[in-house]
Coordinates of C-alpha atoms in Angstrom, one line a residue:
Chain A
M5 CA 29.7 -7.9 31.1
L6 CA 29.9 -8.3 27.3
Y7 CA 29.6 -5.0 25.4
L8 CA 28.8 -5.0 21.7
I9 CA 29.8 -1.6 20.4
G10 CA 29.2 -0.2 17.0
L11 CA 32.0 1.8 15.5
G12 CA 30.2 3.7 12.8
L13 CA 31.5 4.0 9.2
S14 CA 34.8 5.7 8.9
H15 CA 36.9 7.5 11.5
E16 CA 38.2 6.4 15.0
T17 CA 36.1 9.3 16.3
D18 CA 32.9 7.8 14.8
I19 CA 32.5 5.8 18.0
T20 CA 30.0 7.3 20.4
V21 CA 31.2 9.0 23.6
R22 CA 29.5 6.2 25.6
G23 CA 31.1 3.6 23.4
L24 CA 34.6 5.1 24.0
E25 CA 34.1 5.3 27.7
T26 CA 33.1 1.7 27.7
V27 CA 36.1 0.5 25.6
K28 CA 38.4 2.3 28.0
K29 CA 37.1 0.4 31.0
C30 CA 37.1 -3.1 29.3
E31 CA 39.7 -5.6 30.2
R32 CA 39.8 -7.1 26.7
V33 CA 38.8 -5.5 23.4
Y34 CA 38.0 -7.4 20.2
L35 CA 37.6 -6.0 16.8
E36 CA 35.5 -7.9 14.3
A37 CA 37.4 -7.4 11.2
Y38 CA 36.0 -9.5 8.4
T39 CA 32.4 -8.4 7.6
S40 CA 33.4 -4.7 7.0
I41 CA 36.2 -2.2 7.5
L42 CA 36.5 1.3 8.8
M43 CA 37.5 3.5 5.9
A44 CA 39.7 6.1 7.7
A45 CA 41.1 4.0 10.6
D46 CA 43.0 0.7 11.2
L47 CA 43.9 -1.5 14.1
E48 CA 47.0 0.7 14.9
S49 CA 45.1 4.0 14.9
L50 CA 42.3 2.5 17.0
E51 CA 44.7 1.2 19.6
K52 CA 46.3 4.6 19.7
F53 CA 42.9 6.3 20.1
Y54 CA 41.7 3.9 22.8
G55 CA 45.1 3.8 24.6
K56 CA 44.9 0.0 24.8
E57 CA 45.4 -3.2 22.9
V58 CA 42.8 -4.3 20.4
I59 CA 42.6 -8.0 19.5
L60 CA 41.7 -8.7 15.8
A61 CA 38.8 -11.2 15.6
D62 CA 38.7 -13.0 12.3
R63 CA 35.9 -15.2 11.1
E64 CA 37.5 -18.3 12.7
L65 CA 37.7 -16.7 16.1
V66 CA 34.2 -15.2 16.0
E67 CA 32.5 -18.3 14.6
S68 CA 34.4 -21.1 16.5
G69 CA 36.1 -19.2 19.4
A70 CA 33.0 -17.5 21.0
D71 CA 33.9 -19.1 24.3
Q72 CA 37.4 -17.6 24.1
I73 CA 35.9 -14.1 23.5
L74 CA 33.5 -14.6 26.4
K75 CA 36.0 -16.0 28.8
D76 CA 35.5 -14.6 32.3
A77 CA 33.0 -12.0 30.9
D78 CA 30.8 -12.7 33.9
K79 CA 33.5 -11.2 36.1
V80 CA 35.3 -8.7 33.8
D81 CA 34.2 -6.3 31.1
V82 CA 34.8 -7.4 27.5
A83 CA 34.2 -5.3 24.4
F84 CA 33.4 -6.6 21.0
L85 CA 33.7 -3.9 18.4
V86 CA 31.7 -4.0 15.2
V87 CA 32.1 -1.7 12.2
G88 CA 28.8 0.0 11.5
D89 CA 26.1 -1.0 13.9
V90 CA 26.1 -4.0 16.3
F91 CA 23.6 -6.3 14.7
G92 CA 24.8 -6.1 11.1
A93 CA 25.7 -9.8 10.8
T94 CA 24.1 -13.0 12.1
T95 CA 27.4 -13.9 13.7
H96 CA 26.9 -11.2 16.3
T97 CA 23.5 -12.5 17.3
D98 CA 25.2 -15.9 17.7
L99 CA 27.6 -14.4 20.1
V100 CA 24.8 -12.9 22.2
I101 CA 22.9 -16.2 22.3
R102 CA 26.1 -17.9 23.5
A103 CA 26.6 -15.2 26.2
N104 CA 23.0 -15.9 27.3
E105 CA 23.7 -19.6 27.6
L106 CA 26.7 -18.8 29.8
N107 CA 24.7 -16.3 31.9
I108 CA 26.9 -13.4 30.8
P109 CA 25.0 -10.1 30.8
F110 CA 25.4 -8.0 27.7
E111 CA 24.7 -4.5 26.5
S112 CA 24.8 -3.0 23.0
I113 CA 25.9 0.5 22.1
H114 CA 24.6 1.3 18.7
N115 CA 26.0 3.4 15.9
A116 CA 25.4 4.3 12.3
S117 CA 25.6 1.7 9.6
V118 CA 25.1 1.7 5.9
M119 CA 21.5 0.5 6.6
N120 CA 20.5 3.9 7.9
A121 CA 23.3 6.2 6.7
V122 CA 22.2 5.4 3.1
G123 CA 19.5 8.0 3.6
A124 CA 22.3 10.5 2.9
C125 CA 21.7 9.9 -0.8
G126 CA 18.3 11.6 -0.5
L127 CA 16.1 8.6 -0.9
Q128 CA 13.8 8.1 2.1
L129 CA 14.6 5.1 4.3
Y130 CA 11.0 4.1 4.7
Q131 CA 10.8 3.6 0.9
F132 CA 13.4 0.8 0.9
G133 CA 12.5 -2.8 0.6
Q134 CA 14.6 -5.8 1.6
T135 CA 18.4 -5.3 1.3
V136 CA 20.3 -7.6 -1.0
S137 CA 24.0 -8.7 -1.2
L138 CA 26.1 -9.1 -4.3
V139 CA 29.0 -11.5 -4.2
F140 CA 31.9 -11.6 -6.6
F141 CA 31.1 -13.9 -9.6
T142 CA 33.6 -16.5 -10.7
E143 CA 33.6 -18.3 -14.0
T144 CA 31.5 -21.1 -12.6
W145 CA 29.6 -19.5 -9.7
K146 CA 27.2 -16.7 -10.3
P147 CA 24.7 -16.7 -7.5
D148 CA 21.7 -14.6 -8.4
S149 CA 19.3 -14.8 -5.5
F150 CA 19.4 -11.0 -5.5
Y151 CA 17.4 -11.0 -8.7
L152 CA 14.1 -12.1 -7.3
K153 CA 14.5 -9.9 -4.3
I154 CA 15.0 -6.8 -6.4
M155 CA 12.0 -7.8 -8.5
E156 CA 9.9 -8.2 -5.4
N157 CA 10.9 -4.8 -4.2
R158 CA 10.4 -3.1 -7.5
K159 CA 7.1 -4.7 -8.1
I160 CA 5.8 -2.8 -5.1
G161 CA 7.7 0.4 -6.0
L162 CA 10.4 0.2 -3.4
H163 CA 14.1 1.2 -3.6
T164 CA 16.7 -1.6 -3.1
L165 CA 20.0 -1.2 -1.2
L166 CA 22.7 -3.5 -2.6
L167 CA 25.6 -4.3 -0.4
L168 CA 28.7 -5.2 -2.3
D169 CA 31.0 -8.1 -1.5
I170 CA 34.0 -7.7 0.8
K171 CA 36.7 -10.4 0.8
V172 CA 39.1 -10.1 3.7
K173 CA 41.5 -12.8 4.7
E174 CA 40.3 -15.3 2.1
Q175 CA 42.3 -18.3 0.9
S176 CA 42.6 -19.3 -2.7
I177 CA 41.0 -22.7 -3.5
E178 CA 44.4 -24.1 -4.1
N179 CA 45.8 -22.8 -0.8
M180 CA 42.8 -24.0 1.0
A181 CA 43.0 -27.5 -0.5
R182 CA 46.7 -27.7 0.4
G183 CA 46.0 -26.4 3.9
R184 CA 48.3 -23.5 3.4
L185 CA 47.4 -20.5 5.6
I186 CA 48.2 -18.0 2.9
Y187 CA 45.6 -15.3 2.4
E188 CA 44.7 -13.3 -0.7
P189 CA 44.9 -9.5 -0.6
P190 CA 41.5 -8.0 0.5
R191 CA 39.1 -7.3 -2.3
Y192 CA 36.2 -4.9 -2.3
M193 CA 33.6 -5.0 -5.0
D194 CA 33.3 -1.7 -6.9
I195 CA 30.3 -0.1 -8.5
Q196 CA 31.4 -1.1 -12.0
T197 CA 31.7 -4.7 -11.2
A198 CA 28.3 -4.6 -9.3
A199 CA 26.6 -3.0 -12.3
Q200 CA 28.2 -5.4 -14.7
Q201 CA 27.1 -8.4 -12.7
L202 CA 23.6 -7.1 -12.4
L203 CA 23.4 -6.6 -16.2
E204 CA 24.9 -10.0 -16.8
I205 CA 22.1 -11.6 -14.8
E206 CA 19.4 -9.5 -16.4
E207 CA 20.7 -10.6 -19.8
L208 CA 20.6 -14.3 -18.7
R209 CA 17.2 -14.2 -17.1
G210 CA 15.5 -11.5 -19.1
E211 CA 12.5 -11.1 -16.8
K212 CA 13.1 -7.3 -16.6
A213 CA 13.5 -7.0 -12.8
Y214 CA 15.5 -4.0 -14.1
T215 CA 17.0 -2.9 -17.3
P216 CA 20.2 -1.2 -18.4
E217 CA 18.3 2.1 -18.2
T218 CA 17.1 1.6 -14.6
P219 CA 18.1 4.6 -12.5
C220 CA 20.5 3.9 -9.6
V221 CA 22.6 5.8 -7.1
A222 CA 26.3 4.8 -6.7
I223 CA 27.5 5.5 -3.2
S224 CA 31.2 5.6 -2.5
R225 CA 32.8 5.9 0.9
L226 CA 29.6 6.7 2.8
G227 CA 30.3 8.6 6.0
S228 CA 33.9 9.3 5.1
P229 CA 35.4 12.7 4.3
T230 CA 35.5 11.7 0.6
Q231 CA 31.9 10.4 0.4
K232 CA 30.4 10.7 -3.1
F233 CA 27.1 10.0 -4.8
K234 CA 26.4 9.5 -8.5
A235 CA 22.9 9.1 -9.9
A236 CA 22.8 7.4 -13.3
T237 CA 21.5 4.4 -15.1
L238 CA 22.8 1.0 -14.5
K239 CA 24.5 0.9 -17.9
E240 CA 26.3 4.2 -17.2
L241 CA 27.4 3.0 -13.8
A242 CA 28.9 -0.1 -15.4
E243 CA 31.6 2.3 -16.7
Y244 CA 31.7 4.7 -13.7
D245 CA 34.9 5.0 -11.7
A246 CA 33.8 5.4 -8.1
G247 CA 37.3 5.6 -6.7
E248 CA 38.5 4.0 -3.5
P249 CA 36.3 1.5 -1.6
L250 CA 33.8 1.0 0.1
H251 CA 31.0 1.2 -2.5
S252 CA 27.3 0.5 -2.3
L253 CA 24.5 0.8 -4.8
V254 CA 20.8 1.8 -4.6
M255 CA 18.4 0.9 -7.3
L256 CA 15.4 3.2 -7.5
G257 CA 11.8 2.0 -7.1
R258 CA 8.8 3.3 -9.0
Q259 CA 7.4 5.2 -6.0
V260 CA 10.2 7.7 -5.9
H261 CA 8.9 11.1 -4.7
D262 CA 9.5 14.5 -6.3
L263 CA 11.4 15.5 -3.1
E264 CA 13.7 12.5 -3.4
L265 CA 14.3 13.3 -7.1
E266 CA 15.0 17.0 -6.3
Y267 CA 17.8 15.8 -3.9
L268 CA 19.2 13.3 -6.4
Y269 CA 19.5 16.0 -9.1
Q270 CA 22.7 17.2 -7.3
F271 CA 24.3 14.0 -8.3
V272 CA 23.3 13.7 -12.0
D273 CA 25.1 14.8 -15.1
D274 CA 22.0 15.8 -17.0
K275 CA 18.8 16.4 -15.1
E276 CA 16.4 16.2 -18.1
K277 CA 18.0 13.0 -19.2
F278 CA 17.9 11.4 -15.8
M279 CA 14.3 12.4 -15.3
A280 CA 13.4 10.8 -18.6
F281 CA 15.0 7.5 -17.5
V282 CA 13.1 7.7 -14.2
E283 CA 9.8 8.2 -16.0
A284 CA 10.5 5.4 -18.5
D285 CA 11.5 3.1 -15.6
Q286 CA 8.3 3.9 -13.8
E287 CA 6.4 2.2 -16.6
H288 CA 7.8 -1.2 -15.4
F289 CA 5.6 -2.8 -12.7
K290 CA 3.1 0.0 -13.1
P291 CA -0.2 -1.1 -11.5
P292 CA -3.1 -1.3 -13.9
P293 CA -5.2 2.0 -14.0
Y294 CA -8.0 2.3 -11.5
V295 CA -11.4 1.3 -12.9
P296 CA -14.2 2.6 -10.7
P297 CA -16.7 -0.1 -9.8
E298 CA -19.8 0.1 -12.0
E299 CA -22.6 2.0 -10.3
D300 CA -25.2 -0.2 -8.8
L301 CA -28.4 1.1 -10.4
S302 CA -30.7 -1.7 -9.2
D303 CA -32.4 0.5 -6.5
Chain B
M21 CA 29.6 25.1 7.2
L22 CA 26.3 23.4 8.1
Y23 CA 26.7 20.2 10.1
L24 CA 23.9 17.8 10.4
I25 CA 24.7 15.6 13.4
G26 CA 22.8 12.5 14.6
L27 CA 22.4 12.2 18.3
G28 CA 21.6 8.5 18.5
L29 CA 18.8 7.2 20.6
S30 CA 19.0 7.9 24.3
H31 CA 21.9 9.4 26.3
E32 CA 23.8 12.7 25.8
T33 CA 26.8 10.4 25.4
D34 CA 25.3 8.6 22.5
I35 CA 26.7 11.4 20.2
T36 CA 29.8 10.3 18.4
V37 CA 33.2 11.7 19.5
R38 CA 33.4 13.5 16.1
G39 CA 29.9 14.8 16.5
L40 CA 30.8 16.2 20.0
E41 CA 34.0 17.8 18.7
T42 CA 32.0 19.5 16.0
V43 CA 29.3 20.8 18.3
K44 CA 31.9 22.3 20.5
K45 CA 33.4 24.4 17.6
C46 CA 30.0 25.6 16.2
E47 CA 28.8 29.1 16.7
R48 CA 25.1 28.2 16.8
V49 CA 23.6 24.8 17.8
Y50 CA 20.0 23.9 16.9
L51 CA 18.2 20.8 18.2
E52 CA 15.4 19.5 16.1
A53 CA 12.9 18.6 18.8
Y54 CA 9.6 17.4 17.2
T55 CA 10.1 14.3 15.1
S56 CA 11.7 12.4 18.0
I57 CA 13.1 12.8 21.5
L58 CA 16.2 11.5 23.4
M59 CA 15.0 9.2 26.1
A60 CA 17.6 9.8 28.7
A61 CA 18.5 13.5 28.0
D62 CA 16.8 16.9 27.6
L63 CA 17.8 20.3 26.4
E64 CA 19.3 21.2 29.8
S65 CA 21.4 18.1 30.1
L66 CA 22.6 18.5 26.5
E67 CA 23.6 22.2 27.1
K68 CA 25.5 21.1 30.2
F69 CA 27.2 18.3 28.3
Y70 CA 28.2 20.4 25.4
G71 CA 29.1 23.4 27.5
K72 CA 27.0 25.8 25.3
E73 CA 23.6 27.0 24.4
V74 CA 21.3 24.8 22.4
I75 CA 18.5 26.4 20.4
L76 CA 15.3 24.4 20.3
A77 CA 14.1 24.1 16.7
D78 CA 10.4 23.3 16.5
R79 CA 8.5 22.4 13.4
E80 CA 7.7 26.0 12.6
L81 CA 11.4 27.1 12.7
V82 CA 12.6 24.1 10.7
E83 CA 9.9 24.2 8.0
S84 CA 9.6 28.0 7.6
G85 CA 12.7 29.4 9.2
A86 CA 15.4 27.5 7.3
D87 CA 17.1 30.7 6.3
Q88 CA 17.3 31.8 9.9
I89 CA 19.0 28.5 10.8
L90 CA 21.4 28.9 7.8
K91 CA 22.2 32.6 8.4
D92 CA 25.9 33.2 7.9
A93 CA 26.6 29.5 7.7
D94 CA 28.9 30.2 4.7
K95 CA 31.1 32.1 7.2
V96 CA 30.6 30.4 10.6
D97 CA 29.9 26.8 11.7
V98 CA 26.3 25.9 12.5
A99 CA 25.2 22.5 13.9
F100 CA 21.7 21.1 13.4
L101 CA 21.2 18.2 15.8
V102 CA 18.8 15.4 15.0
V103 CA 17.7 12.6 17.3
G104 CA 18.6 9.2 15.8
D105 CA 20.3 9.6 12.4
V106 CA 20.5 12.7 10.2
F107 CA 18.2 11.8 7.4
G108 CA 15.3 10.4 9.3
A109 CA 12.7 13.0 8.2
T110 CA 12.2 14.7 4.9
T111 CA 12.5 18.1 6.6
H112 CA 16.2 17.5 7.0
T113 CA 16.8 16.9 3.3
D114 CA 14.8 20.1 2.7
L115 CA 17.3 22.0 4.9
V116 CA 20.3 20.6 2.8
I117 CA 18.6 21.5 -0.4
R118 CA 18.2 25.1 0.9
A119 CA 21.8 25.1 2.0
N120 CA 22.9 24.1 -1.5
E121 CA 20.8 26.9 -3.0
L122 CA 22.6 29.3 -0.8
N123 CA 26.1 27.8 -1.6
I124 CA 26.5 26.7 2.0
P125 CA 28.7 23.6 2.3
F126 CA 27.4 20.9 4.6
E127 CA 28.6 17.7 6.2
S128 CA 26.6 15.0 8.0
I129 CA 27.8 13.0 11.0
H130 CA 25.8 9.9 11.2
N131 CA 24.5 7.9 14.2
A132 CA 22.2 5.0 15.2
S133 CA 18.5 5.3 14.6
V134 CA 15.6 3.0 15.1
M135 CA 16.0 2.0 11.4
N136 CA 19.1 0.1 12.1
A137 CA 19.1 -0.4 15.9
V138 CA 15.9 -2.4 15.5
G139 CA 18.3 -5.3 14.7
A140 CA 18.7 -5.6 18.4
C141 CA 15.5 -7.6 18.6
G142 CA 17.2 -10.4 16.7
L143 CA 15.4 -10.0 13.4
Q144 CA 17.8 -9.5 10.5
L145 CA 17.8 -6.0 9.0
Y146 CA 18.0 -7.3 5.4
Q147 CA 14.7 -9.1 6.0
F148 CA 12.7 -6.0 6.6
G149 CA 10.4 -4.5 3.9
Q150 CA 9.2 -0.9 3.8
T151 CA 8.8 0.9 7.1
V152 CA 5.3 2.2 8.1
S153 CA 4.0 4.8 10.4
L154 CA 1.0 4.6 12.7
V155 CA -0.7 7.9 13.8
F156 CA -3.1 8.4 16.6
F157 CA -6.7 7.7 15.4
T158 CA -9.4 10.1 16.3
E159 CA -13.2 9.4 16.2
T160 CA -13.4 10.7 12.7
W161 CA -9.9 10.2 11.3
K162 CA -8.4 6.7 11.1
P163 CA -5.7 6.8 8.3
D164 CA -4.9 3.2 7.3
S165 CA -2.3 3.6 4.5
F166 CA -0.1 1.3 6.6
Y167 CA -2.4 -1.6 5.9
L168 CA -1.6 -2.1 2.2
K169 CA 2.2 -1.6 2.9
I170 CA 2.2 -4.3 5.6
M171 CA 0.3 -6.6 3.2
E172 CA 2.9 -5.9 0.5
N173 CA 5.7 -6.7 2.9
R174 CA 4.1 -9.8 4.2
K175 CA 3.1 -11.1 0.8
I176 CA 6.8 -11.4 0.0
G177 CA 7.6 -12.8 3.5
L178 CA 9.3 -9.7 5.0
H179 CA 9.2 -8.2 8.4
T180 CA 7.7 -4.7 9.0
L181 CA 8.9 -2.0 11.3
L182 CA 6.1 0.2 12.6
L183 CA 7.0 3.6 13.9
L184 CA 4.5 4.9 16.4
D185 CA 3.2 8.4 16.5
I186 CA 4.8 11.2 18.5
K187 CA 2.9 14.4 19.2
V188 CA 5.0 17.2 20.6
K189 CA 3.9 20.8 20.8
E190 CA 0.6 20.1 19.1
Q191 CA -2.4 22.4 19.5
S192 CA -6.0 21.2 20.0
I193 CA -8.3 21.9 17.1
E194 CA -10.2 24.4 19.3
N195 CA -7.0 26.3 20.3
M196 CA -5.8 26.3 16.7
A197 CA -9.2 27.6 15.5
R198 CA -9.0 30.4 18.0
G199 CA -5.4 31.2 17.3
R200 CA -4.4 30.4 20.9
L201 CA -0.7 29.3 21.2
I202 CA -1.6 26.8 23.9
Y203 CA 0.0 23.4 23.3
E204 CA -1.1 20.0 24.4
P205 CA 1.1 17.9 26.6
P206 CA 3.4 15.5 24.5
R207 CA 1.9 12.2 23.6
Y208 CA 3.7 9.0 22.6
M209 CA 1.8 6.1 21.1
D210 CA 2.3 3.0 23.2
I211 CA 2.3 -0.6 22.1
Q212 CA -1.2 -1.3 23.3
T213 CA -2.7 1.6 21.3
A214 CA -0.7 0.5 18.2
A215 CA -1.9 -3.1 18.4
Q216 CA -5.5 -2.0 19.1
Q217 CA -5.5 0.3 16.0
L218 CA -4.0 -2.4 13.9
L219 CA -6.7 -4.9 15.0
E220 CA -9.4 -2.3 14.4
I221 CA -8.3 -1.7 10.8
E222 CA -8.0 -5.5 10.2
E223 CA -11.5 -5.9 11.5
L224 CA -12.8 -3.2 9.2
R225 CA -11.0 -4.3 6.0
G226 CA -10.8 -8.1 6.7
E227 CA -8.3 -8.7 3.9
K228 CA -6.0 -10.6 6.4
A229 CA -2.9 -8.5 5.9
Y230 CA -2.4 -9.9 9.4
T231 CA -4.6 -11.4 12.1
P232 CA -4.9 -11.2 15.9
E233 CA -2.6 -14.2 16.0
T234 CA 0.2 -12.7 13.9
P235 CA 3.5 -12.7 15.9
C236 CA 5.1 -9.4 16.6
V237 CA 7.9 -7.9 18.7
A238 CA 7.2 -5.0 21.0
I239 CA 10.2 -2.8 21.4
S240 CA 10.4 -0.4 24.3
R241 CA 13.0 2.3 24.9
L242 CA 15.4 0.9 22.2
G243 CA 19.0 1.9 23.0
S244 CA 18.2 3.1 26.5
P245 CA 19.3 1.5 29.8
T246 CA 15.7 0.1 30.3
Q247 CA 15.3 -1.3 26.7
K248 CA 13.0 -4.2 26.5
F249 CA 11.6 -6.6 24.0
K250 CA 8.5 -8.7 24.1
A251 CA 7.6 -11.3 21.4
A252 CA 3.9 -12.1 21.3
T253 CA 0.8 -12.1 19.1
L254 CA -0.8 -8.8 18.1
K255 CA -3.8 -9.7 20.3
E256 CA -1.6 -10.3 23.3
L257 CA 0.3 -7.0 22.7
A258 CA -3.0 -5.1 22.7
E259 CA -3.0 -5.8 26.4
Y260 CA 0.7 -5.6 27.1
D261 CA 2.1 -2.8 29.2
A262 CA 5.4 -1.8 27.7
G263 CA 6.1 0.9 30.2
E264 CA 7.6 4.3 29.5
P265 CA 8.0 5.6 25.9
L266 CA 9.3 5.4 23.2
H267 CA 7.8 2.2 21.7
S268 CA 8.0 0.6 18.3
L269 CA 6.6 -2.5 16.9
V270 CA 7.8 -5.2 14.5
M271 CA 5.5 -7.5 12.7
L272 CA 7.1 -10.8 11.5
G273 CA 7.2 -11.9 8.0
R274 CA 6.8 -15.5 6.7
Q275 CA 10.5 -15.8 5.8
V276 CA 11.6 -15.7 9.5
H277 CA 14.8 -17.8 9.9
D278 CA 15.4 -20.4 12.7
L279 CA 18.3 -18.2 13.9
E280 CA 16.0 -15.2 14.2
L281 CA 13.4 -17.3 16.1
E282 CA 16.1 -18.7 18.4
Y283 CA 17.0 -15.1 19.4
L284 CA 13.3 -14.2 19.9
Y285 CA 12.7 -17.0 22.3
Q286 CA 14.4 -14.9 24.9
F287 CA 11.5 -12.6 24.8
V288 CA 8.5 -15.0 24.8
D289 CA 6.4 -16.3 27.6
D290 CA 5.9 -19.7 26.1
K291 CA 8.2 -20.9 23.4
E292 CA 6.0 -23.8 22.1
K293 CA 3.0 -21.6 21.9
F294 CA 4.9 -18.8 20.2
M295 CA 6.3 -21.3 17.7
A296 CA 2.8 -22.6 16.9
F297 CA 1.6 -19.0 16.2
V298 CA 4.6 -18.5 13.9
E299 CA 3.9 -21.7 12.0
A300 CA 0.2 -20.8 11.7
D301 CA 1.1 -17.3 10.5
Q302 CA 3.4 -18.7 7.9
E303 CA 0.4 -20.3 6.1
H304 CA -0.8 -16.8 5.1
F305 CA 0.7 -15.6 1.8
K306 CA 2.4 -19.0 1.4
P307 CA 3.5 -19.4 -2.2
P308 CA 1.8 -22.3 -4.0
P309 CA 3.8 -25.5 -3.8
Y310 CA 6.4 -25.9 -6.6
V311 CA 5.2 -28.1 -9.4
P312 CA 8.1 -29.4 -11.6
P313 CA 7.5 -28.8 -15.3
E314 CA 6.3 -31.9 -17.1
E315 CA 9.2 -33.8 -18.6
D316 CA 9.5 -33.3 -22.3
L317 CA 9.4 -36.8 -23.6
S318 CA 9.3 -35.8 -27.3
D319 CA 12.9 -36.7 -28.0

């Protein structure tokens, strides 16, 4: 049996009781370690907590070595551990499809991920539109597909969760070209960089998907003991130090409720000022006022 | 300290290890028991698993009795257990706001909820738009605010998660009018009812937010041992028996990827037929074809 097991967001102990029981009975345990990281645990502490060896599965192993992971999984139990929830990345559905082809049964044991835990900032999950990803810009590569998606969400009044780039075990272009297996230190995009990149693209495109005054919520270390929220405008967040990774960002939509705002006020410097920014932002994408149909007086 | 602890979706053992450790040290433990239910556990089995009393918190206690729940929580530890994740319902943010007013510190311990576990159907979470709720229609009350929201999602190509009504500890209108504290048996909306209500509203409004041929995924007992998925058209699902509760429904958006479809094929009766429905459905809300700007020949 193949078990896909979500690890949650931060601690070794964020695994579910059922997840832990399952890990303990598995013959081999893989940890997917390149789409996210646990903030308060590492390979060593996990191995200690589980009382068994954990095999680090990097992108190469997961994407090309699926058969190695699935070896004998029709006869023995194999666990594939994923930070957050199980189906956060397309590579994990690939693994299940491959297991199906090999007639290997599988079960998933779910856990929290940023996609639902983001509700902790006080914005209601059902008011979020599509999620977008921000990748590190380079001098020559500034992918901005997020821009249209944010625009689409905000046109219908929805909040947007922005996931920030994580670079783990990446090679420099030079090392890659020379075939040298030397990896760069991990990089985690911070709130400042994200806000700056967003502003850079808005400046280039100027279609006002958002403005420097658009209210956002900076989320740092969600689900960890040092979790923090900061509600401010995009321009303010471009200078905000959110501390240690991981960071994510939420951009507000026009439909924000009073109850959501009341919760956010915990995280603002100046309530009146923030409220004024929210009200000003609500003018963007405002639907035209309702005009009642003319009364039919013909009868 | 107030602890808000997510219980996950199904088993007693779906609580996280950290959540369980916390429950064990709390002086009072409340279980919010009206916005959702655990599918493979009940009050009794939870009490046995935790080794302590669990107080059932119904809507009345949570919405009017917050101060009772929070009593002495500045001095002792109190746990408030929520099925799924912590911030699934606005009533839970209310409780935290009240705790803040009383200077009671709080911590949340997250878990899986339908909002992220729905990824198990193979559709990618970042491709979902706003979530909508379907409530039981009566003869005279057929709220259809979901219709516009589904339309908005589908116009921009996104999938829609539909949460189906749960009625726990509800009074009949007659009993309510007479002040009799007699409660109806719990009711959980099933896939058939949901699909029929959706079709009824489409027939009434006729704006083609979706059609009887729109492809959907029926999800039954997500995260439980008998979890099941069925991909079919809305019309087919109006006659599909999804078995025991809980059920949810996903309506596909135009942007569905090949990788997502490949995963869904596990859950269809006839792959070719399903693919034809997907292709037909993609014609709705299709953006106009790209017309390149006329070349400027003036230089």
